[in-house]
Amino acid sequence: MSRTTIKLSARDYNRAISPDKLNAQAQRTNKNIIINGGMQVAQRSTSTVTVGDSSNEGYSTVDRFGLQFNASAGGACEMSQSTDTPDGFANSVKIKCSTADSAHTGTESIYLDQRIEAQNLQPLGYGTSGAKTMTISWYMKTVNYTDPISLAFETRDGTSEYYVKSYTPTTSWARYTCTVPASTSATFANDNGRGLDVKFVIAGSSSGTNAAASDSTAWSTTRADYRNDIGNFVVSTSNEIYITGVQLEIGDKATDFEHESFSETLEKCHRYYTKSWTYGSAVTTTGGIITASNVGSVHRSFGNVFWPTEMRVAPTVTWYSGETGTSNKWRNNSDGADITAASAMAAIGTKGYGFVLSAGISAITDSLHGHYEASAEL
Amino acid sequence: MEYKNAQYKKNDLGQSTIIEVTIGDKTSHVPVHVGNTDYDEIMKQVKAGTLTIKDAD
């Protein structure tokens, strides 16, 4: 039998499929440790929410990203899901200063963050000799604001380690990247707790005790919440910042952003937050979809609701009347009155809840309507 | 986040498995479950003496 040898040109070789190429392609799936980096899911609100210290602070619009006012920092911002994006994206998160604060002191800072579940960080191998480098990338633009912001990392298990770097945004969309060296000393527990905070710090005290004097070149246990060259985003109500395409991946290069279908990202977000309203309908919207029927002559109502996916931990649950949208109420539609849900709980778990209602039910034919939101955020 | 008006609630078995508490401007139900960030924060404030949880009725 004759044997034919085919000699490939360099061009053909580059086009050919090889095990290495297949492997590299496979690694691109689920490479992004950040959830909802494209800002396409906003279960709580797709409209503008005003956020300040202890006022809607934390999660209010796009899922998994919270706006925090550390140490009672002053000022306030309007946060919303925006359609102002770089090419290839549908959404960004928009933060606009709505109440100015001229300066910050002490440990005050304002930042957008994502808190990452520790077990999702295991592939990084932190705390071992095989710890891996990671790279974060994101798109950003500003309106009327061109002072530096800080990118900051903080590990949350064991002794915290910090890594910060300064970036200066521009008024045009641009992609920014940061390659973070591995830490063989920081640890991430293999559990459902808070493992790593990723922060975009937009305001802070440049002379504060937690301000780093220079960009990090390695992880450090010296607390560093932001760089000391940070500007003050909330100095003017004309300031706006937009961020999208946030991706944190293993390796020393920022690869193309991994776009997911809406349903894939929504399912990931459900682990941390879910609500009974139709997507896009705000909490407190009237019209109940959870109906409880009554049984027995003692006029008690019971039932079970299952979350769309298993939640991170047993969540905090808030009930709402299905008619008026009032919190901590159910609606007795037959009596035309809201009843208090205080005794409603039988159990809350990671897979759902079971409830028992008794007070406020006057007949076994009464019809009850209610809504819920459940939060198991980090 | 401000927590106030905290009170344990009993389930049908008489167990105090839920804390009813006002978080911000809403009354919510927090499971007695370490790892729930609201429960962890409530217990932190209880330990610091800035919040008390009333017994169940």
CSV table of C-alpha atoms in Angstrom, one decimal:
chain,number,residue,atom,x,y,z
A,1,MET,CA,0.0,0.0,0.0
A,2,SER,CA,1.4,3.3,-1.0
A,3,ARG,CA,1.5,6.1,1.5
A,4,THR,CA,1.0,9.8,0.7
A,5,THR,CA,2.5,12.6,2.6
A,6,ILE,CA,0.8,15.9,2.5
A,7,LYS,CA,2.9,18.9,3.3
A,8,LEU,CA,0.9,21.7,4.8
A,9,SER,CA,1.8,25.3,4.2
A,10,ALA,CA,2.0,27.6,7.2
A,11,ARG,CA,-1.4,29.1,6.2
A,12,ASP,CA,-3.0,25.6,6.0
A,13,TYR,CA,-1.5,24.6,9.3
A,14,ASN,CA,-3.0,27.7,11.1
A,15,ARG,CA,-6.4,26.7,9.7
A,16,ALA,CA,-6.2,23.1,10.7
A,17,ILE,CA,-7.9,21.7,13.7
A,18,SER,CA,-5.6,20.5,16.4
A,19,PRO,CA,-6.1,19.1,19.9
A,20,ASP,CA,-4.6,22.3,21.3
A,21,LYS,CA,-7.0,24.5,19.4
A,22,LEU,CA,-10.0,22.3,20.4
A,23,ASN,CA,-8.9,22.5,24.0
A,24,ALA,CA,-8.5,26.3,23.8
A,25,GLN,CA,-12.0,26.6,22.3
A,26,ALA,CA,-13.5,24.4,25.0
A,27,GLN,CA,-12.0,26.6,27.7
A,28,ARG,CA,-13.8,29.6,26.4
A,29,THR,CA,-17.1,28.3,27.6
A,30,ASN,CA,-18.1,29.6,31.0
A,31,LYS,CA,-14.8,31.4,31.3
A,32,ASN,CA,-16.3,34.5,32.9
A,33,ILE,CA,-16.4,34.3,36.7
A,34,ILE,CA,-18.4,37.5,36.8
A,35,ILE,CA,-22.2,37.0,36.5
A,36,ASN,CA,-24.2,39.3,34.3
A,37,GLY,CA,-21.1,41.2,33.1
A,38,GLY,CA,-23.1,42.3,30.1
A,39,MET,CA,-25.7,44.0,32.4
A,40,GLN,CA,-28.6,42.4,30.5
A,41,VAL,CA,-30.5,41.2,33.5
A,42,ALA,CA,-32.1,43.7,35.8
A,43,GLN,CA,-34.8,41.8,37.8
A,44,ARG,CA,-35.3,44.4,40.5
A,45,SER,CA,-35.8,47.4,38.2
A,46,THR,CA,-35.1,48.3,34.6
A,47,SER,CA,-35.9,51.9,35.6
A,48,THR,CA,-33.8,54.5,37.4
A,49,VAL,CA,-33.4,54.0,41.2
A,50,THR,CA,-31.8,56.7,43.4
A,51,VAL,CA,-29.2,55.2,45.7
A,52,GLY,CA,-27.5,56.7,48.7
A,53,ASP,CA,-26.1,55.7,52.0
A,54,SER,CA,-28.7,53.3,53.5
A,55,SER,CA,-31.2,54.3,50.8
A,56,ASN,CA,-31.6,51.5,48.2
A,57,GLU,CA,-27.9,50.9,48.9
A,58,GLY,CA,-26.6,47.7,47.4
A,59,TYR,CA,-28.6,45.8,44.7
A,60,SER,CA,-31.2,47.9,43.0
A,61,THR,CA,-31.2,47.5,39.2
A,62,VAL,CA,-28.8,45.2,37.3
A,63,ASP,CA,-28.4,41.9,39.0
A,64,ARG,CA,-25.3,41.0,40.9
A,65,PHE,CA,-23.9,44.5,40.8
A,66,GLY,CA,-24.4,46.7,43.9
A,67,LEU,CA,-23.7,50.4,44.5
A,68,GLN,CA,-22.2,50.8,47.9
A,69,PHE,CA,-21.7,53.9,50.1
A,70,ASN,CA,-19.0,52.9,52.5
A,71,ALA,CA,-18.7,54.6,55.9
A,72,SER,CA,-21.9,56.6,55.2
A,73,ALA,CA,-20.3,58.4,52.3
A,74,GLY,CA,-22.3,61.4,51.2
A,75,GLY,CA,-23.9,62.2,47.9
A,76,ALA,CA,-26.4,60.1,45.9
A,77,CYS,CA,-26.5,58.5,42.5
A,78,GLU,CA,-29.2,57.5,40.1
A,79,MET,CA,-28.5,53.9,38.9
A,80,SER,CA,-30.2,52.3,35.9
A,81,GLN,CA,-29.8,49.8,33.1
A,82,SER,CA,-28.8,51.7,30.0
A,83,THR,CA,-28.9,51.0,26.3
A,84,ASP,CA,-25.8,53.3,25.8
A,85,THR,CA,-23.2,50.6,24.9
A,86,PRO,CA,-20.2,49.8,22.9
A,87,ASP,CA,-20.7,47.8,19.7
A,88,GLY,CA,-21.9,44.3,20.3
A,89,PHE,CA,-23.6,44.9,23.7
A,90,ALA,CA,-27.3,45.6,24.4
A,91,ASN,CA,-27.0,47.1,27.9
A,92,SER,CA,-24.7,48.8,30.3
A,93,VAL,CA,-25.1,50.0,33.9
A,94,LYS,CA,-25.4,53.8,34.1
A,95,ILE,CA,-24.6,55.7,37.3
A,96,LYS,CA,-25.4,59.4,37.4
A,97,CYS,CA,-24.6,61.7,40.3
A,98,SER,CA,-27.9,63.1,41.6
A,99,THR,CA,-26.9,64.7,44.9
A,100,ALA,CA,-23.4,66.2,45.0
A,101,ASP,CA,-21.0,65.9,47.9
A,102,SER,CA,-17.9,68.1,47.6
A,103,ALA,CA,-15.4,65.9,49.4
A,104,HIS,CA,-15.0,62.6,51.3
A,105,THR,CA,-13.0,61.9,54.5
A,106,GLY,CA,-11.7,59.0,56.5
A,107,THR,CA,-12.7,55.7,55.0
A,108,GLU,CA,-15.6,57.0,53.0
A,109,SER,CA,-15.9,55.6,49.4
A,110,ILE,CA,-18.5,54.9,46.8
A,111,TYR,CA,-18.2,51.9,44.5
A,112,LEU,CA,-20.0,49.5,42.2
A,113,ASP,CA,-19.1,45.9,43.2
A,114,GLN,CA,-19.7,42.3,42.5
A,115,ARG,CA,-19.3,39.8,45.4
A,116,ILE,CA,-18.2,36.4,44.0
A,117,GLU,CA,-19.2,33.1,45.6
A,118,ALA,CA,-16.1,31.4,46.9
A,119,GLN,CA,-16.7,28.0,45.4
A,120,ASN,CA,-16.8,29.6,41.9
A,121,LEU,CA,-13.2,30.8,42.5
A,122,GLN,CA,-11.7,27.3,43.0
A,123,PRO,CA,-10.2,27.0,39.5
A,124,LEU,CA,-7.9,29.9,40.4
A,125,GLY,CA,-6.1,27.7,42.9
A,126,TYR,CA,-5.4,30.5,45.3
A,127,GLY,CA,-3.5,29.5,48.4
A,128,THR,CA,-1.6,26.8,46.6
A,129,SER,CA,1.6,26.7,44.6
A,130,GLY,CA,-0.5,26.2,41.5
A,131,ALA,CA,-2.3,29.5,41.9
A,132,LYS,CA,-3.2,31.1,38.6
A,133,THR,CA,-3.1,34.6,37.1
A,134,MET,CA,-6.4,36.2,36.3
A,135,THR,CA,-7.4,39.0,34.0
A,136,ILE,CA,-10.3,41.3,34.3
A,137,SER,CA,-11.6,43.4,31.4
A,138,TRP,CA,-14.5,45.9,31.0
A,139,TYR,CA,-15.9,48.6,28.9
A,140,MET,CA,-16.3,52.1,30.3
A,141,LYS,CA,-17.2,55.6,29.4
A,142,THR,CA,-18.1,58.8,31.2
A,143,VAL,CA,-19.9,62.0,30.7
A,144,ASN,CA,-18.4,65.2,32.2
A,145,TYR,CA,-16.0,63.1,34.4
A,146,THR,CA,-12.4,62.4,33.5
A,147,ASP,CA,-10.7,61.9,36.9
A,148,PRO,CA,-9.3,58.5,37.9
A,149,ILE,CA,-11.4,55.7,39.3
A,150,SER,CA,-9.9,52.7,41.0
A,151,LEU,CA,-10.3,49.0,40.3
A,152,ALA,CA,-10.0,47.1,43.6
A,153,PHE,CA,-10.0,43.4,44.6
A,154,GLU,CA,-10.5,42.1,48.1
A,155,THR,CA,-10.4,38.5,49.1
A,156,ARG,CA,-12.9,37.6,51.9
A,157,ASP,CA,-11.9,34.3,53.3
A,158,GLY,CA,-9.1,34.0,55.9
A,159,THR,CA,-6.8,37.0,56.0
A,160,SER,CA,-8.0,39.5,53.4
A,161,GLU,CA,-5.6,40.4,50.6
A,162,TYR,CA,-5.9,43.5,48.4
A,163,TYR,CA,-5.0,44.5,44.9
A,164,VAL,CA,-5.8,48.0,43.5
A,165,LYS,CA,-5.1,49.9,40.3
A,166,SER,CA,-6.0,53.3,38.9
A,167,TYR,CA,-7.7,53.9,35.6
A,168,THR,CA,-8.7,57.1,33.9
A,169,PRO,CA,-12.0,56.9,31.9
A,170,THR,CA,-12.7,58.9,28.8
A,171,THR,CA,-15.9,60.2,27.3
A,172,SER,CA,-15.8,57.5,24.6
A,173,TRP,CA,-16.3,53.8,25.1
A,174,ALA,CA,-13.0,52.0,25.6
A,175,ARG,CA,-12.0,48.6,26.8
A,176,TYR,CA,-9.8,48.4,29.9
A,177,THR,CA,-7.9,45.4,31.2
A,178,CYS,CA,-6.0,44.4,34.3
A,179,THR,CA,-4.0,41.2,34.7
A,180,VAL,CA,-3.7,40.3,38.4
A,181,PRO,CA,-0.9,38.0,39.6
A,182,ALA,CA,-1.7,34.8,41.5
A,183,SER,CA,-1.7,34.7,45.2
A,184,THR,CA,-0.3,31.6,46.9
A,185,SER,CA,-1.3,32.9,50.3
A,186,ALA,CA,-4.9,34.2,49.9
A,187,THR,CA,-7.6,31.5,50.2
A,188,PHE,CA,-11.0,30.9,48.9
A,189,ALA,CA,-13.0,28.4,50.9
A,190,ASN,CA,-14.8,25.8,48.8
A,191,ASP,CA,-18.3,27.0,50.0
A,192,ASN,CA,-21.2,29.3,49.2
A,193,GLY,CA,-19.8,32.2,51.1
A,194,ARG,CA,-18.3,35.5,49.9
A,195,GLY,CA,-14.9,34.8,48.4
A,196,LEU,CA,-13.8,37.8,46.4
A,197,ASP,CA,-15.1,41.4,46.0
A,198,VAL,CA,-14.5,43.2,42.7
A,199,LYS,CA,-15.0,46.9,42.9
A,200,PHE,CA,-15.1,49.9,40.6
A,201,VAL,CA,-14.5,52.7,43.1
A,202,ILE,CA,-15.7,56.1,41.9
A,203,ALA,CA,-15.1,58.3,45.0
A,204,GLY,CA,-13.1,58.2,48.1
A,205,SER,CA,-10.8,60.2,50.4
A,206,SER,CA,-7.4,60.7,48.7
A,207,SER,CA,-5.8,61.1,52.1
A,208,GLY,CA,-7.8,58.2,53.7
A,209,THR,CA,-6.1,55.5,55.7
A,210,ASN,CA,-7.3,52.9,53.2
A,211,ALA,CA,-6.0,54.7,50.1
A,212,ALA,CA,-3.0,53.0,48.4
A,213,ALA,CA,-0.1,55.2,47.4
A,214,SER,CA,0.6,53.3,44.2
A,215,ASP,CA,-0.8,50.7,41.9
A,216,SER,CA,-0.4,47.2,43.2
A,217,THR,CA,2.1,44.9,41.7
A,218,ALA,CA,1.2,42.0,44.0
A,219,TRP,CA,-1.5,41.0,46.5
A,220,SER,CA,-1.0,42.5,49.9
A,221,THR,CA,-2.6,42.1,53.3
A,222,THR,CA,-2.2,45.9,53.8
A,223,ARG,CA,-5.7,47.2,53.4
A,224,ALA,CA,-6.1,49.1,50.1
A,225,ASP,CA,-9.7,50.1,49.2
A,226,TYR,CA,-8.7,52.4,46.3
A,227,ARG,CA,-5.8,54.4,44.9
A,228,ASN,CA,-5.0,57.8,46.4
A,229,ASP,CA,-5.3,59.5,43.1
A,230,ILE,CA,-9.0,58.8,43.0
A,231,GLY,CA,-11.3,61.6,41.9
A,232,ASN,CA,-14.7,62.4,43.3
A,233,PHE,CA,-17.5,61.3,41.0
A,234,VAL,CA,-20.2,62.8,43.1
A,235,VAL,CA,-18.7,66.3,43.0
A,236,SER,CA,-21.1,67.3,40.2
A,237,THR,CA,-24.6,66.2,39.2
A,238,SER,CA,-23.5,66.4,35.6
A,239,ASN,CA,-21.2,63.3,36.1
A,240,GLU,CA,-22.2,60.0,34.5
A,241,ILE,CA,-20.4,56.7,34.2
A,242,TYR,CA,-21.3,53.7,32.1
A,243,ILE,CA,-19.8,50.2,32.5
A,244,THR,CA,-20.5,46.9,30.7
A,245,GLY,CA,-18.7,43.8,29.4
A,246,VAL,CA,-17.1,43.0,32.7
A,247,GLN,CA,-15.2,39.7,32.4
A,248,LEU,CA,-12.9,38.0,34.9
A,249,GLU,CA,-11.1,35.0,33.5
A,250,ILE,CA,-8.1,32.8,34.2
A,251,GLY,CA,-5.0,33.6,32.3
A,252,ASP,CA,-2.9,36.6,31.5
A,253,LYS,CA,-4.9,37.8,28.5
A,254,ALA,CA,-8.3,39.4,28.1
A,255,THR,CA,-10.2,37.4,25.5
A,256,ASP,CA,-13.4,38.4,23.8
A,257,PHE,CA,-16.3,39.0,26.1
A,258,GLU,CA,-18.3,35.8,26.4
A,259,HIS,CA,-21.9,36.7,25.5
A,260,GLU,CA,-24.6,34.5,27.0
A,261,SER,CA,-28.3,34.1,26.1
A,262,PHE,CA,-30.6,36.2,28.4
A,263,SER,CA,-32.0,33.0,29.9
A,264,GLU,CA,-28.6,31.6,30.8
A,265,THR,CA,-27.7,34.8,32.7
A,266,LEU,CA,-31.1,35.1,34.3
A,267,GLU,CA,-30.8,31.5,35.6
A,268,LYS,CA,-27.4,32.3,37.2
A,269,CYS,CA,-28.9,35.4,38.8
A,270,HIS,CA,-31.8,33.4,40.2
A,271,ARG,CA,-29.4,31.8,42.6
A,272,TYR,CA,-29.1,35.1,44.4
A,273,TYR,CA,-32.4,36.9,43.8
A,274,THR,CA,-35.9,36.0,42.4
A,275,LYS,CA,-39.3,37.4,42.6
A,276,SER,CA,-42.8,36.3,41.6
A,277,TRP,CA,-43.6,39.2,39.3
A,278,THR,CA,-43.1,38.8,35.5
A,279,TYR,CA,-39.7,40.0,34.4
A,280,GLY,CA,-39.9,43.7,33.8
A,281,SER,CA,-42.7,44.3,36.2
A,282,ALA,CA,-41.5,46.3,39.3
A,283,VAL,CA,-42.0,45.0,42.8
A,284,THR,CA,-45.2,46.4,44.3
A,285,THR,CA,-47.0,46.2,40.9
A,286,THR,CA,-50.5,45.1,41.7
A,287,GLY,CA,-52.1,42.0,40.5
A,288,GLY,CA,-51.4,38.7,42.3
A,289,ILE,CA,-50.2,35.6,40.7
A,290,ILE,CA,-49.7,33.5,43.8
A,291,THR,CA,-53.0,32.2,44.9
A,292,ALA,CA,-53.6,30.2,48.1
A,293,SER,CA,-56.8,28.3,48.5
A,294,ASN,CA,-58.2,27.5,51.9
A,295,VAL,CA,-58.8,24.2,53.6
A,296,GLY,CA,-60.6,23.0,56.7
A,297,SER,CA,-63.2,24.6,58.9
A,298,VAL,CA,-60.5,26.5,60.9
A,299,HIS,CA,-60.0,28.7,57.9
A,300,ARG,CA,-56.3,28.1,57.4
A,301,SER,CA,-54.5,28.4,54.1
A,302,PHE,CA,-51.2,26.7,53.2
A,303,GLY,CA,-49.1,26.1,50.2
A,304,ASN,CA,-45.6,25.7,48.8
A,305,VAL,CA,-43.6,27.7,46.3
A,306,PHE,CA,-40.4,26.6,44.7
A,307,TRP,CA,-37.7,28.9,43.5
A,308,PRO,CA,-36.8,28.7,39.8
A,309,THR,CA,-33.3,27.4,40.8
A,310,GLU,CA,-31.7,26.4,44.1
A,311,MET,CA,-30.7,29.6,45.9
A,312,ARG,CA,-27.3,30.2,47.5
A,313,VAL,CA,-28.7,30.0,51.0
A,314,ALA,CA,-32.2,30.2,52.5
A,315,PRO,CA,-33.2,33.6,51.3
A,316,THR,CA,-34.7,36.6,53.0
A,317,VAL,CA,-38.4,36.7,51.8
A,318,THR,CA,-40.6,39.8,51.6
A,319,TRP,CA,-44.3,39.3,51.0
A,320,TYR,CA,-46.5,41.7,49.2
A,321,SER,CA,-50.3,42.0,48.9
A,322,GLY,CA,-51.4,40.8,45.4
A,323,GLU,CA,-53.8,43.7,45.2
A,324,THR,CA,-52.1,46.8,46.8
A,325,GLY,CA,-48.5,45.8,46.5
A,326,THR,CA,-48.0,46.6,50.3
A,327,SER,CA,-45.1,44.7,51.9
A,328,ASN,CA,-45.7,42.1,54.6
A,329,LYS,CA,-49.3,41.6,53.5
A,330,TRP,CA,-51.4,39.1,51.6
A,331,ARG,CA,-54.6,40.0,50.0
A,332,ASN,CA,-57.9,38.4,51.0
A,333,ASN,CA,-59.6,39.0,47.8
A,334,SER,CA,-62.9,37.7,49.0
A,335,ASP,CA,-63.0,40.2,51.9
A,336,GLY,CA,-61.4,43.0,49.9
A,337,ALA,CA,-58.7,43.5,52.6
A,338,ASP,CA,-55.0,43.0,53.1
A,339,ILE,CA,-54.1,40.7,55.9
A,340,THR,CA,-50.8,40.6,57.7
A,341,ALA,CA,-48.4,37.9,56.7
A,342,ALA,CA,-46.6,37.9,60.1
A,343,SER,CA,-47.6,34.4,60.9
A,344,ALA,CA,-47.3,33.2,57.3
A,345,MET,CA,-44.0,31.4,57.4
A,346,ALA,CA,-43.7,27.8,58.0
A,347,ALA,CA,-40.3,27.4,56.5
A,348,ILE,CA,-37.8,29.1,54.1
A,349,GLY,CA,-35.2,27.0,52.3
A,350,THR,CA,-32.8,27.1,49.4
A,351,LYS,CA,-35.4,25.3,47.2
A,352,GLY,CA,-38.6,27.2,48.2
A,353,TYR,CA,-40.9,28.0,51.0
A,354,GLY,CA,-43.9,26.6,52.7
A,355,PHE,CA,-46.4,28.9,54.3
A,356,VAL,CA,-49.4,28.8,56.6
A,357,LEU,CA,-51.9,31.6,56.9
A,358,SER,CA,-54.6,31.8,59.5
A,359,ALA,CA,-55.3,35.4,60.7
A,360,GLY,CA,-57.7,37.4,58.5
A,361,ILE,CA,-59.4,34.4,56.8
A,362,SER,CA,-63.1,34.5,57.5
A,363,ALA,CA,-64.4,31.7,55.2
A,364,ILE,CA,-63.1,28.5,53.7
A,365,THR,CA,-64.0,29.9,50.3
A,366,ASP,CA,-61.8,33.0,50.7
A,367,SER,CA,-59.3,33.6,47.9
A,368,LEU,CA,-55.8,34.9,48.8
A,369,HIS,CA,-53.4,36.6,46.5
A,370,GLY,CA,-49.8,37.5,47.2
A,371,HIS,CA,-46.3,38.2,45.7
A,372,TYR,CA,-42.8,37.6,47.0
A,373,GLU,CA,-39.2,38.6,46.4
A,374,ALA,CA,-36.5,36.4,47.8
A,375,SER,CA,-32.9,37.5,48.2
A,376,ALA,CA,-29.8,35.3,48.9
A,377,GLU,CA,-27.3,37.9,47.9
A,378,LEU,CA,-23.7,38.0,49.2
B,1,MET,CA,-28.5,48.8,55.9
B,2,GLU,CA,-30.7,49.7,58.9
B,3,TYR,CA,-32.5,46.8,60.7
B,4,LYS,CA,-35.3,47.5,63.2
B,5,ASN,CA,-38.3,46.0,64.9
B,6,ALA,CA,-36.8,42.5,64.9
B,7,GLN,CA,-38.9,39.7,66.4
B,8,TYR,CA,-38.7,35.9,66.2
B,9,LYS,CA,-41.6,34.1,64.6
B,10,LYS,CA,-42.6,30.6,65.3
B,11,ASN,CA,-43.5,28.0,62.8
B,12,ASP,CA,-46.3,25.5,63.2
B,13,LEU,CA,-44.0,23.3,65.2
B,14,GLY,CA,-43.3,26.1,67.7
B,15,GLN,CA,-39.8,26.6,66.4
B,16,SER,CA,-38.4,30.1,66.1
B,17,THR,CA,-37.0,29.7,62.6
B,18,ILE,CA,-37.8,33.1,61.2
B,19,ILE,CA,-37.0,36.7,62.2
B,20,GLU,CA,-39.5,39.3,61.1
B,21,VAL,CA,-37.6,42.6,60.7
B,22,THR,CA,-37.9,45.9,59.0
B,23,ILE,CA,-35.0,46.4,56.5
B,24,GLY,CA,-35.0,49.9,55.1
B,25,ASP,CA,-38.6,50.6,54.6
B,26,LYS,CA,-39.9,47.0,54.1
B,27,THR,CA,-40.8,44.3,56.6
B,28,SER,CA,-39.2,41.0,55.6
B,29,HIS,CA,-38.7,37.5,56.9
B,30,VAL,CA,-35.2,36.4,57.5
B,31,PRO,CA,-34.5,32.7,58.1
B,32,VAL,CA,-32.3,31.8,61.1
B,33,HIS,CA,-29.6,30.6,58.8
B,34,VAL,CA,-25.9,31.4,59.0
B,35,GLY,CA,-24.8,32.6,55.6
B,36,ASN,CA,-27.9,34.6,54.9
B,37,THR,CA,-26.3,38.1,54.8
B,38,ASP,CA,-29.3,39.7,56.6
B,39,TYR,CA,-29.2,37.1,59.4
B,40,ASP,CA,-25.4,37.5,59.7
B,41,GLU,CA,-25.8,41.3,59.9
B,42,ILE,CA,-28.6,41.1,62.4
B,43,MET,CA,-26.6,38.8,64.7
B,44,LYS,CA,-23.6,41.2,64.3
B,45,GLN,CA,-25.7,44.1,65.4
B,46,VAL,CA,-27.2,42.0,68.3
B,47,LYS,CA,-23.7,41.2,69.4
B,48,ALA,CA,-22.7,44.8,69.2
B,49,GLY,CA,-25.7,45.7,71.3
B,50,THR,CA,-27.3,48.0,68.7
B,51,LEU,CA,-30.2,45.7,67.9
B,52,THR,CA,-32.4,43.4,70.0
B,53,ILE,CA,-34.7,40.6,68.8
B,54,LYS,CA,-38.0,40.3,70.6
B,55,ASP,CA,-39.1,36.8,71.6
B,56,ALA,CA,-41.9,35.2,69.6
B,57,ASP,CA,-45.4,36.0,70.8
